[in-house]
CSV table of C-alpha atoms and ligand atoms in Angstrom, one decimal:
chain,number,residue,atom,x,y,z
S,23,MET,CA,38.6,31.6,9.4
S,24,LYS,CA,41.1,34.3,9.6
S,25,THR,CA,43.4,34.5,6.6
S,26,SER,CA,47.0,35.1,7.7
S,27,LEU,CA,49.6,37.2,5.6
S,28,LEU,CA,52.9,35.5,5.4
S,29,ASP,CA,55.6,37.6,3.9
S,30,ALA,CA,58.3,35.7,2.3
S,31,ALA,CA,60.7,38.7,2.2
S,32,ALA,CA,60.2,39.7,5.6
S,33,GLU,CA,59.9,36.4,7.7
S,34,ALA,CA,62.4,33.8,7.4
S,35,THR,CA,59.7,31.2,8.5
S,36,ALA,CA,57.0,32.2,6.1
S,37,ILE,CA,57.5,29.5,3.5
S,38,ALA,CA,57.9,26.7,6.0
S,39,GLU,CA,54.7,27.9,7.7
S,40,ALA,CA,52.8,28.0,4.2
S,41,ALA,CA,54.1,24.4,3.4
S,42,ARG,CA,52.9,23.2,6.8
S,43,LEU,CA,49.5,24.5,6.3
S,44,LEU,CA,49.5,23.0,2.9
S,45,ARG,CA,50.7,19.5,4.1
S,46,ALA,CA,47.8,19.7,6.8
S,47,GLY,CA,45.2,20.0,3.9
S,48,GLN,CA,44.8,23.6,4.1
S,49,VAL,CA,44.3,26.0,1.1
S,50,VAL,CA,47.1,28.7,0.8
S,51,ALA,CA,47.7,31.3,-2.1
S,52,PHE,CA,51.3,31.8,-3.4
S,53,PRO,CA,53.1,33.8,-6.0
S,54,THR,CA,54.3,32.6,-9.3
S,55,GLU,CA,55.8,34.3,-12.3
S,56,THR,CA,52.4,34.4,-14.1
S,57,VAL,CA,49.8,35.2,-11.5
S,58,TYR,CA,49.0,34.2,-7.8
S,59,GLY,CA,48.0,30.6,-7.5
S,60,LEU,CA,45.5,29.1,-5.0
S,61,GLY,CA,47.3,26.1,-3.7
S,62,ALA,CA,46.3,22.7,-2.1
S,63,ASP,CA,47.8,19.3,-2.0
S,64,ALA,CA,47.4,17.7,-5.3
S,65,PHE,CA,47.0,14.2,-3.9
S,66,SER,CA,44.4,15.1,-1.2
S,67,PRO,CA,40.8,15.1,-2.8
S,68,ASP,CA,39.6,16.9,0.2
S,69,ALA,CA,42.0,19.7,0.1
S,70,VAL,CA,41.5,20.1,-3.7
S,71,ALA,CA,37.6,20.3,-2.9
S,72,GLN,CA,38.3,23.4,-0.8
S,73,VAL,CA,40.0,25.1,-3.6
S,74,PHE,CA,36.9,24.8,-5.9
S,75,LEU,CA,34.7,25.9,-3.1
S,76,ALA,CA,36.8,29.0,-2.0
S,77,LYS,CA,36.9,30.2,-5.7
S,78,GLY,CA,33.5,29.3,-6.6
S,79,ARG,CA,35.0,27.4,-9.6
S,80,PRO,CA,32.7,25.1,-11.5
S,81,SER,CA,33.9,21.4,-10.8
S,82,ASP,CA,34.1,20.5,-14.6
S,83,ASN,CA,36.9,23.0,-15.0
S,84,PRO,CA,40.1,21.1,-14.2
S,85,LEU,CA,43.2,22.4,-12.3
S,86,ILE,CA,46.8,22.7,-13.1
S,87,VAL,CA,49.2,20.6,-11.0
S,88,HIS,CA,52.4,22.7,-9.9
S,89,LEU,CA,55.7,20.9,-9.5
S,90,ALA,CA,59.2,21.6,-8.0
S,91,THR,CA,61.5,19.9,-10.4
S,92,PRO,CA,61.4,18.5,-13.9
S,93,ALA,CA,61.8,15.1,-12.5
S,94,GLU,CA,58.4,15.1,-10.7
S,95,PHE,CA,56.4,15.4,-14.1
S,96,GLU,CA,56.9,11.6,-14.2
S,97,ARG,CA,55.0,11.2,-11.0
S,98,CYS,CA,51.8,12.8,-12.4
S,99,ALA,CA,51.8,12.0,-16.0
S,100,PHE,CA,52.9,9.5,-18.8
S,101,LEU,CA,55.8,11.4,-20.8
S,102,SER,CA,56.0,11.2,-24.6
S,103,PRO,CA,59.3,12.3,-26.5
S,104,ARG,CA,57.5,15.6,-27.1
S,105,ALA,CA,56.8,16.2,-23.5
S,106,GLU,CA,60.4,15.3,-22.4
S,107,ARG,CA,61.8,17.7,-24.9
S,108,LEU,CA,59.6,20.6,-23.8
S,109,ILE,CA,60.3,19.9,-20.1
S,110,GLU,CA,64.0,19.7,-20.8
S,111,LYS,CA,64.1,23.0,-22.7
S,112,LEU,CA,61.3,25.1,-21.2
S,113,MET,CA,60.8,24.2,-17.5
S,114,PRO,CA,60.7,26.0,-15.3
S,115,GLY,CA,58.7,28.4,-17.2
S,116,PRO,CA,55.1,29.9,-17.9
S,117,LEU,CA,54.1,26.6,-19.9
S,118,THR,CA,51.4,24.1,-18.9
S,119,LEU,CA,51.5,20.8,-20.6
S,120,VAL,CA,48.3,18.5,-20.8
S,121,LEU,CA,49.4,14.8,-20.8
S,122,PRO,CA,48.0,11.4,-20.0
S,123,THR,CA,47.4,11.2,-16.4
S,124,ARG,CA,48.8,8.8,-13.8
S,125,PRO,CA,46.1,7.1,-11.9
S,126,GLU,CA,47.4,8.5,-8.7
S,127,ILE,CA,46.2,12.0,-9.6
S,128,PRO,CA,42.7,12.3,-8.0
S,129,ALA,CA,39.7,12.6,-10.5
S,130,ILE,CA,38.7,15.9,-8.9
S,131,VAL,CA,42.0,17.5,-10.0
S,132,ARG,CA,41.3,16.6,-13.7
S,133,ALA,CA,37.4,17.1,-13.5
S,134,GLY,CA,37.3,13.3,-14.5
S,135,LEU,CA,39.4,13.6,-17.6
S,136,PRO,CA,41.9,10.9,-18.5
S,137,THR,CA,44.5,13.9,-18.9
S,138,VAL,CA,46.3,16.0,-16.3
S,139,ALA,CA,47.8,19.6,-16.7
S,140,VAL,CA,51.3,20.2,-15.3
S,141,ARG,CA,53.7,23.0,-15.0
S,142,MET,CA,56.9,24.0,-13.0
S,143,PRO,CA,56.7,27.7,-12.1
S,144,ASP,CA,59.7,30.0,-12.6
S,145,HIS,CA,59.5,31.8,-9.3
S,146,PRO,CA,62.1,31.3,-6.3
S,147,VAL,CA,59.2,31.5,-3.6
S,148,ALA,CA,57.0,29.0,-5.5
S,149,ASN,CA,59.9,26.8,-6.1
S,150,GLN,CA,61.1,26.6,-2.4
S,151,LEU,CA,57.3,26.1,-1.3
S,152,LEU,CA,56.8,23.4,-3.8
S,153,ARG,CA,60.0,21.6,-2.5
S,154,GLU,CA,58.6,21.6,1.0
S,155,SER,CA,54.9,21.0,0.3
S,156,GLY,CA,55.0,18.5,-2.6
S,157,PRO,CA,52.9,18.9,-5.8
S,158,LEU,CA,50.1,21.5,-5.6
S,159,VAL,CA,47.1,22.4,-7.7
S,160,ALA,CA,47.0,26.1,-8.2
S,161,PRO,CA,44.3,27.7,-10.3
S,162,SER,CA,44.5,31.6,-10.2
S,163,ALA,CA,43.8,32.8,-6.6
S,164,ASN,CA,40.8,34.9,-7.6
S,165,THR,CA,37.0,34.5,-7.1
S,166,SER,CA,35.8,32.9,-10.3
S,167,GLY,CA,34.9,35.6,-12.8
S,168,ARG,CA,37.2,38.3,-11.4
S,169,PRO,CA,40.6,39.3,-13.0
S,170,SER,CA,43.4,37.1,-11.9
S,171,PRO,CA,45.4,38.4,-8.9
S,172,THR,CA,49.1,39.7,-9.4
S,173,THR,CA,49.6,40.9,-5.9
S,174,ALA,CA,48.9,39.5,-2.4
S,175,ARG,CA,46.5,42.4,-1.8
S,176,HIS,CA,44.4,41.2,-4.9
S,177,VAL,CA,44.1,37.7,-3.4
S,178,LEU,CA,43.0,39.0,0.0
S,179,ASP,CA,40.4,41.4,-1.8
S,180,ASP,CA,38.8,38.3,-3.1
S,181,LEU,CA,39.4,35.4,-0.6
S,182,SER,CA,40.1,36.9,2.8
S,183,GLY,CA,38.3,34.8,5.2
S,184,ARG,CA,38.0,31.9,2.9
S,185,ILE,CA,41.5,30.6,2.8
S,186,ALA,CA,44.0,29.7,5.5
S,187,ALA,CA,46.9,32.1,4.3
S,188,VAL,CA,48.4,34.1,1.4
S,189,LEU,CA,52.1,33.8,0.9
S,190,ASP,CA,53.4,37.3,-0.2
S,191,GLY,CA,56.2,37.2,-2.6
S,192,GLY,CA,55.7,40.7,-4.3
S,193,PRO,CA,54.1,41.5,-7.7
S,194,CYS,CA,54.1,38.8,-10.4
S,195,ARG,CA,56.7,39.3,-13.1
S,196,LEU,CA,54.4,38.4,-16.1
S,197,GLY,CA,50.9,39.2,-15.1
S,198,ILE,CA,48.9,36.8,-17.3
S,199,GLU,CA,48.4,33.1,-17.0
S,200,SER,CA,50.5,30.2,-18.5
S,201,THR,CA,50.6,29.1,-22.1
S,202,VAL,CA,48.7,25.5,-22.2
S,203,ILE,CA,49.6,23.0,-24.7
S,204,ASP,CA,47.9,19.8,-25.1
S,205,LEU,CA,50.3,17.0,-26.0
S,206,SER,CA,47.8,14.1,-25.2
S,207,GLY,CA,46.5,13.6,-28.8
S,208,ASP,CA,48.0,12.9,-32.3
S,209,VAL,CA,49.2,16.7,-32.7
S,210,PRO,CA,50.3,19.4,-30.3
S,211,VAL,CA,47.3,21.8,-29.6
S,212,LEU,CA,47.6,25.3,-28.1
S,213,LEU,CA,44.7,25.5,-25.7
S,214,ARG,CA,45.5,28.9,-24.1
S,215,ALA,CA,47.9,31.6,-25.2
S,216,GLY,CA,50.6,33.0,-22.9
S,217,ALA,CA,54.2,34.2,-22.6
S,218,ILE,CA,55.6,31.1,-24.4
S,219,SER,CA,54.5,31.4,-28.0
S,220,PRO,CA,53.2,28.3,-30.0
S,221,GLU,CA,55.8,29.2,-32.7
S,222,ALA,CA,58.7,28.7,-30.0
S,223,VAL,CA,57.1,25.3,-29.0
S,224,ALA,CA,56.7,24.3,-32.8
S,225,GLU,CA,60.4,25.2,-33.3
S,226,LEU,CA,61.6,23.1,-30.5
S,227,LEU,CA,59.4,20.1,-31.4
S,228,GLY,CA,60.1,20.4,-35.2
S,229,GLU,CA,56.4,20.3,-35.9
S,230,ARG,CA,53.4,22.5,-36.2
S,231,VAL,CA,51.3,23.5,-33.0
S,232,VAL,CA,47.6,23.7,-33.9
S,233,LYS,CA,45.5,26.5,-32.5
S,234,SER,CA,42.4,25.2,-30.8
S,235,SER,CA,39.4,27.5,-31.4
S,236,ALA,CA,37.5,28.7,-28.4
S,237,HIS,CA,34.5,28.7,-30.5
S,238,ALA,CA,34.6,25.1,-31.2
S,239,GLU,CA,31.5,23.0,-30.5
S,240,THR,CA,33.3,20.9,-27.9
S,241,PRO,CA,36.0,23.0,-26.2
S,242,ARG,CA,39.2,21.0,-26.0
S,243,SER,CA,40.0,22.6,-22.6
S,244,PRO,CA,37.1,22.7,-20.3
S,245,GLY,CA,38.2,26.3,-19.0
S,246,MET,CA,37.6,27.7,-22.4
S,247,LYS,CA,33.9,27.9,-22.1
S,248,TYR,CA,34.1,30.2,-19.2
S,249,ARG,CA,34.6,33.7,-19.4
S,250,HIS,CA,37.6,34.7,-17.5
S,251,TYR,CA,36.5,38.2,-16.4
S,252,ALA,CA,32.9,39.2,-16.3
S,253,PRO,CA,33.4,43.1,-16.0
S,254,ASN,CA,30.9,45.2,-14.1
S,255,ILE,CA,32.3,48.0,-16.2
S,256,PRO,CA,31.6,48.2,-19.8
S,257,ILE,CA,34.6,47.7,-22.0
S,258,GLN,CA,35.0,49.0,-25.4
S,259,LEU,CA,37.6,47.6,-27.8
S,260,VAL,CA,39.0,50.1,-30.4
S,261,VAL,CA,41.6,49.2,-33.2
S,262,GLY,CA,43.4,51.8,-35.2
S,263,GLN,CA,43.3,55.5,-34.6
S,264,VAL,CA,43.3,56.8,-31.2
S,265,PRO,CA,39.7,57.4,-30.1
S,266,LEU,CA,38.4,60.9,-29.7
S,267,LEU,CA,36.7,61.0,-26.2
S,268,VAL,CA,34.4,63.9,-25.5
S,269,ALA,CA,34.4,65.3,-22.1
S,270,ASP,CA,30.9,64.6,-20.9
S,271,GLY,CA,31.4,63.7,-17.3
S,272,THR,CA,32.0,59.9,-18.1
S,273,ARG,CA,34.9,58.6,-15.9
S,274,ARG,CA,37.1,56.6,-18.2
S,275,LEU,CA,40.2,54.3,-18.2
S,276,LEU,CA,42.0,54.3,-21.5
S,277,LEU,CA,44.4,51.5,-22.0
S,278,THR,CA,46.5,52.0,-25.1
S,279,THR,CA,49.3,50.8,-27.2
S,280,ALA,CA,49.9,54.3,-28.5
S,281,SER,CA,52.3,56.5,-26.4
S,282,PRO,CA,49.8,57.5,-23.7
S,283,GLY,CA,48.9,61.1,-23.5
S,284,ARG,CA,48.2,62.9,-20.3
S,285,SER,CA,45.6,61.8,-17.8
S,286,SER,CA,42.8,64.4,-16.7
S,287,LYS,CA,40.2,64.3,-13.8
S,288,GLU,CA,37.8,62.4,-16.2
S,289,LEU,CA,40.4,60.4,-18.2
S,290,ARG,CA,43.0,58.0,-16.9
S,291,VAL,CA,45.3,56.8,-19.5
S,292,GLU,CA,47.6,53.9,-19.0
S,293,PRO,CA,49.9,51.8,-21.3
S,294,LEU,CA,48.3,48.4,-22.2
S,295,MET,CA,50.7,45.8,-21.2
S,296,GLU,CA,50.7,42.2,-19.8
S,297,SER,CA,52.1,42.9,-16.4
S,298,THR,CA,49.7,45.7,-15.3
S,299,PHE,CA,46.5,44.6,-17.3
S,300,TYR,CA,44.7,42.6,-14.6
S,301,GLN,CA,45.5,45.1,-11.9
S,302,LEU,CA,44.3,48.0,-13.9
S,303,LEU,CA,41.1,46.2,-14.3
S,304,ARG,CA,40.7,45.8,-10.5
S,305,GLN,CA,41.7,49.4,-9.9
S,306,ALA,CA,39.0,50.6,-12.3
S,307,GLU,CA,36.3,48.8,-10.3
S,308,GLU,CA,37.7,50.3,-7.0
S,309,GLU,CA,37.8,53.8,-8.5
S,310,ALA,CA,34.3,53.4,-10.0
S,311,ILE,CA,35.4,54.1,-13.3
S,312,ASP,CA,32.3,54.2,-15.9
S,313,GLU,CA,33.8,52.9,-18.9
S,314,ILE,CA,37.1,51.1,-20.0
S,315,ILE,CA,38.4,51.7,-23.5
S,316,ILE,CA,41.0,49.5,-24.9
S,317,HIS,CA,42.8,50.8,-27.8
S,318,LEU,CA,45.2,48.9,-30.0
S,319,THR,CA,47.1,50.7,-32.8
S,320,SER,CA,46.9,47.4,-34.7
S,321,VAL,CA,45.9,43.8,-33.4
S,322,SER,CA,49.7,42.8,-33.8
S,323,ALA,CA,50.7,45.6,-31.3
S,324,ILE,CA,50.3,43.3,-28.5
S,325,SER,CA,51.1,39.6,-27.7
S,326,ALA,CA,48.8,36.8,-28.6
S,327,GLY,CA,48.5,36.1,-24.9
S,328,LEU,CA,47.5,39.7,-23.9
S,329,LEU,CA,45.2,39.8,-26.9
S,330,ASP,CA,43.5,36.7,-25.8
S,331,ARG,CA,42.9,38.2,-22.4
S,332,VAL,CA,41.7,41.6,-23.8
S,333,MET,CA,39.2,39.7,-26.0
S,334,LYS,CA,37.9,37.9,-23.0
S,335,ALA,CA,37.6,40.9,-20.9
S,336,ALA,CA,35.8,42.7,-23.7
S,337,GLY,CA,33.3,39.8,-23.9
S,338,GLU,CA,34.3,39.0,-27.6
S,339,ASN,CA,35.0,35.5,-26.7
S,340,GLY,CA,33.1,34.7,-23.6
S,341,GLN,CA,30.1,32.5,-23.0
V,418,LIG,P1,43.5,28.3,-14.5
V,418,LIG,O1,43.7,27.2,-13.4
V,418,LIG,O2,42.4,29.1,-14.2
V,418,LIG,O3,44.8,29.0,-14.7
V,418,LIG,O4,43.1,27.4,-15.6
V,418,LIG,C1,43.6,26.2,-16.1
V,418,LIG,C2,43.4,26.0,-17.5
V,418,LIG,O5,43.8,24.8,-17.9
V,418,LIG,C3,41.9,25.9,-17.9
V,418,LIG,O6,41.6,26.7,-19.0
V,418,LIG,C4,41.6,24.4,-17.8
V,418,LIG,O7,40.5,23.9,-18.5
V,418,LIG,C5,43.0,24.0,-18.4
V,418,LIG,N1,43.2,22.5,-18.1
V,418,LIG,C6,43.4,22.0,-16.9
V,418,LIG,N2,43.5,20.6,-17.0
V,418,LIG,C7,43.3,20.3,-18.2
V,418,LIG,C8,43.1,19.1,-18.9
V,418,LIG,N3,43.3,17.8,-18.3
V,418,LIG,N4,42.8,19.0,-20.1
V,418,LIG,C9,42.5,20.1,-20.8
V,418,LIG,N5,42.7,21.5,-20.2
V,418,LIG,C10,43.1,21.5,-18.9
V,419,LIG,MG1,41.9,31.4,-13.5
């Protein structure tokens, strides 16, 4: 299969063509404010099966359904007053809600769970596409185990020849995946950290948001048991003083929250931040870097969302 590149900025018909392919049951990657998603018709089990196949994603890891309007949440899930409040206040935005599912959502989307994950992206291209295509499942558009893609080129690097098209909408604004909050139980539970903090959600709900532990015996979210990024480059995490690096011929990438010093031939120094984190991991692989060092002046120097991705990449949290 040849993967076509549809440029939303340059071609007036790009979004319409992507929507046509999706309505025909094909798989198309598209931009969101978080990362690129791998889209397929959420109501077609055959189309959804293609997404698992293209990514090599384990079938017990459920997918997030992406919507064009706040009103569409009711089509997919049963809404509680908590859900209604968060939808009203925070959608569109980088927040996913896990809710009791409507029976119309195919079991393959939910990995057989009685709940469905739903969100409304805050991105004009995604929004227009979803209006024309209808609800789409959209996990990150990378091969399972690789860093999430934040540009159309990253998607092609992983999935060229395996999907019908990539809709190019430029680089993603945020660069890490959405916050996931489970509202299906007695208390709201944070399943994945992201740009929207649990404190902001707690404030809107007027109650505590419990932090689920990825180390729990039975993970609340199936995705938690999978390592996001299995690096083929060793990653060292350093907290505190800037590490002293001896010039010994090792090619290193230093990502730091301290003011980055100058790069040299052996050492590339870049600021550690959400919007470029995955991109720099991919570049390190391309440039055959020997070692990645992630330096935090303190653990509170970065957001909880970025800290979560750093820990996963460094293998501190992976299984
Ligand atoms: P990704 O699509 O790779 O951004 O990952 C989606 C995340 O949402 C994974 O961590 C999933 O396990 C989680 N998720 C999706 N649906 C559900 C659900 N019904 N219940 C709990 N977690 C879910
Ligand atoms: Mg992913």
